[in-house]
mmCIF file with all atom_site columns, C-alpha atoms in Angstrom:
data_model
loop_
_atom_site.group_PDB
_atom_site.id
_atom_site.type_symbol
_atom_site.label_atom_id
_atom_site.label_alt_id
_atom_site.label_comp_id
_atom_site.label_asym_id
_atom_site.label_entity_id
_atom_site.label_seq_id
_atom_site.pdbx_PDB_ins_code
_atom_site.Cartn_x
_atom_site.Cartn_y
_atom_site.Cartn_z
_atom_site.occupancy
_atom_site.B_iso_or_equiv
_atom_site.pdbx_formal_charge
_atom_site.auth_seq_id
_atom_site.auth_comp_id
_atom_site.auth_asym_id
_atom_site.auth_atom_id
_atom_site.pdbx_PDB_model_num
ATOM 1   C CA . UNK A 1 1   ? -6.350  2.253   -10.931 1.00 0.00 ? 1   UNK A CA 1
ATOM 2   C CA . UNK A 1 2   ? -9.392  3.451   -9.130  1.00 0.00 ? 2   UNK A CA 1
ATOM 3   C CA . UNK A 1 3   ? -10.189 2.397   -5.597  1.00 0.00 ? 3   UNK A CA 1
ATOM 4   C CA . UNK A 1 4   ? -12.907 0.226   -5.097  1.00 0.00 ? 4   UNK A CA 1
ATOM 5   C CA . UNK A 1 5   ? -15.463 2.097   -3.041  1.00 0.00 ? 5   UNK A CA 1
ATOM 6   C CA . UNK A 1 6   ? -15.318 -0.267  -0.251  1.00 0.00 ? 6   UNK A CA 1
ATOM 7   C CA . UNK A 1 7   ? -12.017 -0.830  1.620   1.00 0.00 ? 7   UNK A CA 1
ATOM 8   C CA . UNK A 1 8   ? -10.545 -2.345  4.412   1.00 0.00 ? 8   UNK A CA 1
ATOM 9   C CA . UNK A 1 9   ? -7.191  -1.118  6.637   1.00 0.00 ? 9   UNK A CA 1
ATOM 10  C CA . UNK A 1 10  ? -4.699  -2.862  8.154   1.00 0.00 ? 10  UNK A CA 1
ATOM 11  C CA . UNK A 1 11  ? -2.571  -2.245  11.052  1.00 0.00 ? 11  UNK A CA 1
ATOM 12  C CA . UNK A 1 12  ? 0.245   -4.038  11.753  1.00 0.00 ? 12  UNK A CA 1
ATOM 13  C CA . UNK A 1 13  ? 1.971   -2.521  14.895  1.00 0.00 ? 13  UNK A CA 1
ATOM 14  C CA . UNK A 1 14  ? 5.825   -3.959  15.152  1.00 0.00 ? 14  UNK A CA 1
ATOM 15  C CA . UNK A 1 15  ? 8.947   -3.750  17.109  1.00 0.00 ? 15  UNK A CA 1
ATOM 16  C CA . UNK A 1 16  ? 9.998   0.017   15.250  1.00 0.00 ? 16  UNK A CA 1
ATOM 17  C CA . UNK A 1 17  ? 7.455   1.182   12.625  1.00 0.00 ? 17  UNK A CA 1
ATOM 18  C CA . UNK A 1 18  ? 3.434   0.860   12.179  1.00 0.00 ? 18  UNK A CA 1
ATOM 19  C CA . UNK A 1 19  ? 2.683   -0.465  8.478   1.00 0.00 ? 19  UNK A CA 1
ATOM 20  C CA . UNK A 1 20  ? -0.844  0.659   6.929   1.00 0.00 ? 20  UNK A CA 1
ATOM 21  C CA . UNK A 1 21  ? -1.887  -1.589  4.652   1.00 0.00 ? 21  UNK A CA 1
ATOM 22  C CA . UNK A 1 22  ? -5.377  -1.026  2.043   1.00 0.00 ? 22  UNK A CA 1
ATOM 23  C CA . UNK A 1 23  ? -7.113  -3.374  0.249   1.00 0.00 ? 23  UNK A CA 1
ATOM 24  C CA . UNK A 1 24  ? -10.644 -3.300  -1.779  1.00 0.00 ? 24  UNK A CA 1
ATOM 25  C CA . UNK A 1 25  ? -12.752 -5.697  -1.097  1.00 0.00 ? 25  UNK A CA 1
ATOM 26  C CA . UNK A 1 26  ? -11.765 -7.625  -4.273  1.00 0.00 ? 26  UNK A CA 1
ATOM 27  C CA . UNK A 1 27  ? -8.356  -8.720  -2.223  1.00 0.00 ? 27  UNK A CA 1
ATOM 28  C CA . UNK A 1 28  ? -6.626  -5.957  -4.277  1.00 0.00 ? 28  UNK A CA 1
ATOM 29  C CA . UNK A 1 29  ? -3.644  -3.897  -2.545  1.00 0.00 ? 29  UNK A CA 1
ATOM 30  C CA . UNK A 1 30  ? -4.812  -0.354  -3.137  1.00 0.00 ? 30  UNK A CA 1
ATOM 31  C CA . UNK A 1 31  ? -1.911  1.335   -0.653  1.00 0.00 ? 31  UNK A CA 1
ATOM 32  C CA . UNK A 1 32  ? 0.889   0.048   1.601   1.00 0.00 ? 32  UNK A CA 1
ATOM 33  C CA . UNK A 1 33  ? 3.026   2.724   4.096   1.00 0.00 ? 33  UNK A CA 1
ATOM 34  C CA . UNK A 1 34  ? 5.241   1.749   6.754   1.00 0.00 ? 34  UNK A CA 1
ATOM 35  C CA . UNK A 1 35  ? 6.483   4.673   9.572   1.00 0.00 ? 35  UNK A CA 1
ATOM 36  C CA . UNK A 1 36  ? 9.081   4.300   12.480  1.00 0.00 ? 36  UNK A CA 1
ATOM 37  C CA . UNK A 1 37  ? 8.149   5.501   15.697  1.00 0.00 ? 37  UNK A CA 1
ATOM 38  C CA . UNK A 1 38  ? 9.860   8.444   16.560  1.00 0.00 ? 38  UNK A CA 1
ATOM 39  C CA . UNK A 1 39  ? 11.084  7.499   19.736  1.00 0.00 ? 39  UNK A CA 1
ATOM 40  C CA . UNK A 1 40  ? 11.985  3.739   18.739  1.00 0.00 ? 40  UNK A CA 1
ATOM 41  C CA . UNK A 1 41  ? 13.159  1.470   20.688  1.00 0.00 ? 41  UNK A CA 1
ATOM 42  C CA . UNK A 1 42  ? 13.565  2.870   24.032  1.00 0.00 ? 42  UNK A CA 1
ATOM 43  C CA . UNK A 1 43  ? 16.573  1.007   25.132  1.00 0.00 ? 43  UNK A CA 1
ATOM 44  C CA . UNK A 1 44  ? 18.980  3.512   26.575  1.00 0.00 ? 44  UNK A CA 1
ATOM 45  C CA . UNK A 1 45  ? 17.016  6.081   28.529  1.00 0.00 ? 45  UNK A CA 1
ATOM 46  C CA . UNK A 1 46  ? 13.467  7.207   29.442  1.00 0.00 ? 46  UNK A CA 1
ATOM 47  C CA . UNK A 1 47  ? 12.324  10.123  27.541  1.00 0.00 ? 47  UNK A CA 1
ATOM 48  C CA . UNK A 1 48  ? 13.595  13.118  29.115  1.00 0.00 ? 48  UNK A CA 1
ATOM 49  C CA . UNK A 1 49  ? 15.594  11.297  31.265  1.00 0.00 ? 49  UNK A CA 1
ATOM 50  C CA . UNK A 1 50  ? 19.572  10.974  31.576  1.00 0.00 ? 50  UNK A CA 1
ATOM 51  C CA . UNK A 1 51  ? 19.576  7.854   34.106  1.00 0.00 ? 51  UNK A CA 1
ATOM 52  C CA . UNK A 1 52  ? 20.651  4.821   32.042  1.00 0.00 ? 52  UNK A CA 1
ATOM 53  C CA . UNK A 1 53  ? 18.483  1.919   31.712  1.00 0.00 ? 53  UNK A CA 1
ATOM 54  C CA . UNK A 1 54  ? 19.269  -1.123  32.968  1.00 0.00 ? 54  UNK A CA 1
ATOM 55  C CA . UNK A 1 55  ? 21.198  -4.064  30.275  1.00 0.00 ? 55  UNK A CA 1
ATOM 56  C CA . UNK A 1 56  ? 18.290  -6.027  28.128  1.00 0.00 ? 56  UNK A CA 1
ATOM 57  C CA . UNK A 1 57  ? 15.646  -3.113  28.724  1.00 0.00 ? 57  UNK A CA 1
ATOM 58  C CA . UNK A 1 58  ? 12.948  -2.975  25.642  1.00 0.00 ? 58  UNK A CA 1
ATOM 59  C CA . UNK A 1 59  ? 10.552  -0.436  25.627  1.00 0.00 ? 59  UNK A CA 1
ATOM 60  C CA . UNK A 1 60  ? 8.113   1.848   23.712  1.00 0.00 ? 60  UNK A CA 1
ATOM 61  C CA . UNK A 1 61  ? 6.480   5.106   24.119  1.00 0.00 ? 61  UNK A CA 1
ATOM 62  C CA . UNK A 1 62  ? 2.622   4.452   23.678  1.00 0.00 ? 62  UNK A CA 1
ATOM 63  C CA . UNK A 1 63  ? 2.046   7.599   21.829  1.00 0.00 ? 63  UNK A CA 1
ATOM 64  C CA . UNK A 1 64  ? 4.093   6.605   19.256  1.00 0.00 ? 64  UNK A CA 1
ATOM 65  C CA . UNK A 1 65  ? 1.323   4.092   18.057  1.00 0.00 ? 65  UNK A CA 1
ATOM 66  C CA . UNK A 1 66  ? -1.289  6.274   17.607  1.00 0.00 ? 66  UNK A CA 1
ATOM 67  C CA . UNK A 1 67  ? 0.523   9.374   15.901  1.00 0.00 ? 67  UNK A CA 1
ATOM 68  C CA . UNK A 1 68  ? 2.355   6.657   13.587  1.00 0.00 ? 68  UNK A CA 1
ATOM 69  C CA . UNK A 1 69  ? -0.558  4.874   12.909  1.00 0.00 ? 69  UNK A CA 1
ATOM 70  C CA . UNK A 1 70  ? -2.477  8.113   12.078  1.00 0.00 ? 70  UNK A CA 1
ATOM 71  C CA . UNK A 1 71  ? 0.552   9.360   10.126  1.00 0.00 ? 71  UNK A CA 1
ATOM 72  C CA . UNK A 1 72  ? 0.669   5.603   7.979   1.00 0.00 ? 72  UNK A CA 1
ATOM 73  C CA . UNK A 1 73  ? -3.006  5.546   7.719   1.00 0.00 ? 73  UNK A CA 1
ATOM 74  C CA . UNK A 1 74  ? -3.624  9.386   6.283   1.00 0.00 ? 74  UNK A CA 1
ATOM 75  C CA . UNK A 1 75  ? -0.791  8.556   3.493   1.00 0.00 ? 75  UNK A CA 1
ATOM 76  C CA . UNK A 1 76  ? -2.422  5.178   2.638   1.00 0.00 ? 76  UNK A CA 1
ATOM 77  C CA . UNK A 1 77  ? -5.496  7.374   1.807   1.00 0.00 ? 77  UNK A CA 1
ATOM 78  C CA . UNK A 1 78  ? -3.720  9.650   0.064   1.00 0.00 ? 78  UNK A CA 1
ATOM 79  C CA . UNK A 1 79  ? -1.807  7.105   -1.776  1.00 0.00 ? 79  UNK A CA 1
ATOM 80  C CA . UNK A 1 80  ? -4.681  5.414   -2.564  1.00 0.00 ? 80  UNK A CA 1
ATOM 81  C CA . UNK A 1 81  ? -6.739  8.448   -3.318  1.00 0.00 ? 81  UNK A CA 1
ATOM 82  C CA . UNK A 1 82  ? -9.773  7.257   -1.087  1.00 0.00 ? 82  UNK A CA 1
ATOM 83  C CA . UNK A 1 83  ? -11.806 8.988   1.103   1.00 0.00 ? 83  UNK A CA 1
ATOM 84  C CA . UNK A 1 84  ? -12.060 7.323   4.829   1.00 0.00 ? 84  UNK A CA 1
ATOM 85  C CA . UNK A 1 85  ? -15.816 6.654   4.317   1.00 0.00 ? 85  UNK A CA 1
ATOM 86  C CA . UNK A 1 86  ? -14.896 4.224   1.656   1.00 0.00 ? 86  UNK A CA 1
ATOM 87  C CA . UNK A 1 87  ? -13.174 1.923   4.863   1.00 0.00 ? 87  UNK A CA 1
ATOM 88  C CA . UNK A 1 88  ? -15.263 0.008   6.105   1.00 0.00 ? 88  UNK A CA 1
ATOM 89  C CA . UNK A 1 89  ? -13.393 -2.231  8.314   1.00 0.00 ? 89  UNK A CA 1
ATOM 90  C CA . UNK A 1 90  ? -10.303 -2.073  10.357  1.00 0.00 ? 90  UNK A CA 1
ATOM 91  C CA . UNK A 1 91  ? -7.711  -5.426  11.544  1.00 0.00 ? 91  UNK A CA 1
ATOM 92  C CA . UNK A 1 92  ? -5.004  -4.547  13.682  1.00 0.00 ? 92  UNK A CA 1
ATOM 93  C CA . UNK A 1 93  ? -1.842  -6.529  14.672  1.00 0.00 ? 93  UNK A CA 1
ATOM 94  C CA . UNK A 1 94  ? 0.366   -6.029  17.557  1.00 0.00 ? 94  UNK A CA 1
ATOM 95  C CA . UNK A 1 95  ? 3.711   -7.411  17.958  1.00 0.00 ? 95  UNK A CA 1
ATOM 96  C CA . UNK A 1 96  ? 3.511   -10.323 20.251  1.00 0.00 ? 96  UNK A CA 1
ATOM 97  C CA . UNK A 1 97  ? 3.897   -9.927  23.642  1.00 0.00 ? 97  UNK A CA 1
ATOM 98  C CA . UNK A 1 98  ? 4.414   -5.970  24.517  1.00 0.00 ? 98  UNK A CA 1
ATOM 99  C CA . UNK A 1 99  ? 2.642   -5.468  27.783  1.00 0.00 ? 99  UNK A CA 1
ATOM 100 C CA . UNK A 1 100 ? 0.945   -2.082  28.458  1.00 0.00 ? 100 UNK A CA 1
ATOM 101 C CA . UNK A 1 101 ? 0.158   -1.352  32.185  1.00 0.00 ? 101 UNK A CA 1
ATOM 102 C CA . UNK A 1 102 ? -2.697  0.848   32.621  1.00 0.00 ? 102 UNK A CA 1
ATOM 103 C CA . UNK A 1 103 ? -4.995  2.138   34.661  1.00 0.00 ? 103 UNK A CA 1
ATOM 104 C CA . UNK A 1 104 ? -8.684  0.721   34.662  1.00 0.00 ? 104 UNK A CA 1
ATOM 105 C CA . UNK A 1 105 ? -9.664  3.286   32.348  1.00 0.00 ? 105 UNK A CA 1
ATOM 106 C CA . UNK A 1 106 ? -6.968  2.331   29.825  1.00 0.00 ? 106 UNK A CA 1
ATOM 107 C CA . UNK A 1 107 ? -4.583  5.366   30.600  1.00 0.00 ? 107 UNK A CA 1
ATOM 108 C CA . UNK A 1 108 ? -0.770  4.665   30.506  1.00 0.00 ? 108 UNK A CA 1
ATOM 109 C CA . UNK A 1 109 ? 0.660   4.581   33.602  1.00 0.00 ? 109 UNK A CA 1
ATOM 110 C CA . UNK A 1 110 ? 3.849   6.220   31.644  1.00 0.00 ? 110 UNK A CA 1
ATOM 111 C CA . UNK A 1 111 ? 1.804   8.871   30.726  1.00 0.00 ? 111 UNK A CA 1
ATOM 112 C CA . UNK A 1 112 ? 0.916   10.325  34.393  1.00 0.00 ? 112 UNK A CA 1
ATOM 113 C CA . UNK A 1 113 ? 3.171   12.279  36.003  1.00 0.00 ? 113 UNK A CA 1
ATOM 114 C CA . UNK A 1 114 ? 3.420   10.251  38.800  1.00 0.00 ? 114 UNK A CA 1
ATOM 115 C CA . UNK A 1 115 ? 4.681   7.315   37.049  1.00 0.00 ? 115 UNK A CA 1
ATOM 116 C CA . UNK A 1 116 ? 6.535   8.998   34.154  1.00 0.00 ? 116 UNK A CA 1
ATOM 117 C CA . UNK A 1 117 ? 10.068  7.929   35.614  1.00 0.00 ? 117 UNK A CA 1
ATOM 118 C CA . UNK A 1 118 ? 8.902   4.591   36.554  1.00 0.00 ? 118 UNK A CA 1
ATOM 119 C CA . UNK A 1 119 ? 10.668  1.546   34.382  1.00 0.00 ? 119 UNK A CA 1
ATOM 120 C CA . UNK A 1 120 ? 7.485   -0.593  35.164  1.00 0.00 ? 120 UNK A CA 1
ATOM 121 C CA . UNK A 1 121 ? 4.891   1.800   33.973  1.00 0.00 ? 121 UNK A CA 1
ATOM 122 C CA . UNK A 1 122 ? 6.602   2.128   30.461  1.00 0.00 ? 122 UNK A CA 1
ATOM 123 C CA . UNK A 1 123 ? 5.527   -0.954  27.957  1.00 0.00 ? 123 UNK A CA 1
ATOM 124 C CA . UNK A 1 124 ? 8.008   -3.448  27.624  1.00 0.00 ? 124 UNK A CA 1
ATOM 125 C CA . UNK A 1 125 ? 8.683   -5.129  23.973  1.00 0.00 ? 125 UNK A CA 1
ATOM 126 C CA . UNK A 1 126 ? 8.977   -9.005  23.621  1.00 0.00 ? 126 UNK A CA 1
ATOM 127 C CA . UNK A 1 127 ? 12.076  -8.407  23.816  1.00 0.00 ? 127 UNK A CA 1
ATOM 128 C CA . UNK A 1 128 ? 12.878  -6.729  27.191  1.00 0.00 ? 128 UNK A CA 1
ATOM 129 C CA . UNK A 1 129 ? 14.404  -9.029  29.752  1.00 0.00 ? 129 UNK A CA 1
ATOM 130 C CA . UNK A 1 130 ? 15.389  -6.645  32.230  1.00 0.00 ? 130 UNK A CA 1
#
């Protein structure tokens, strides 16, 4: 079937994967991909770290949204052979809860080299209750 040549994406960001999710403006699915993040659920250890995290730690490595979301998003295209002009609109869904600390201009803390090995810089899933 054809793709409607107006679309809309959706983003649903959860606890270990990114879904991408295309539909035509007549409320019909054109495309639907999920991908893991390829660092998961960081639960054990920092990346590149050895030092154990402590018990009921829950985090997630920020880059991992945006590479899986573009990974999800260019195979939802390609899946539903469309061309990103045809998307005209974007929703996005987090999972509840998962706290980011930045700085004022939006840059991970985790991401600076100063605060690469700090627990509280990383975000922390609903789920962390260290």
């Amino acid at each position: 079937m054809p793709a409607s040549s107006k679309t809309v994406l959706g983003l649903d960001f959860g606890t270990e994967s990114v879904r991408a999710l295309l539909v035509d403006l007549h409320g019909n699915e054109l495309a639907s991909v999920s991908v893991e993040y390829p660092h998961g659920q960081i639960i054990e250890t920092l990346p590149g770290r050895r030092e154990k995290l402590p018990p009921l730690s829950a985090f997630q490595h920020p880059t991992d949204w945006i590479e899986s979301a573009a990974k999800a998003t260019r195979a939802a295209r390609k899946k539903a052979q469309i061309d990103a002009s045809e998307i005209v609109g974007i929703g996005v869904d987090f999972t509840s809860c998962t706290m980011l600390p930045t700085r004022s201009d939006g840059t991970p803390l985790c991401l600076l080299k100063e605060f690469e090995n700090e627990q509280q810089a990383w975000p922390k899933l609903w789920k962390h209750h260290g």
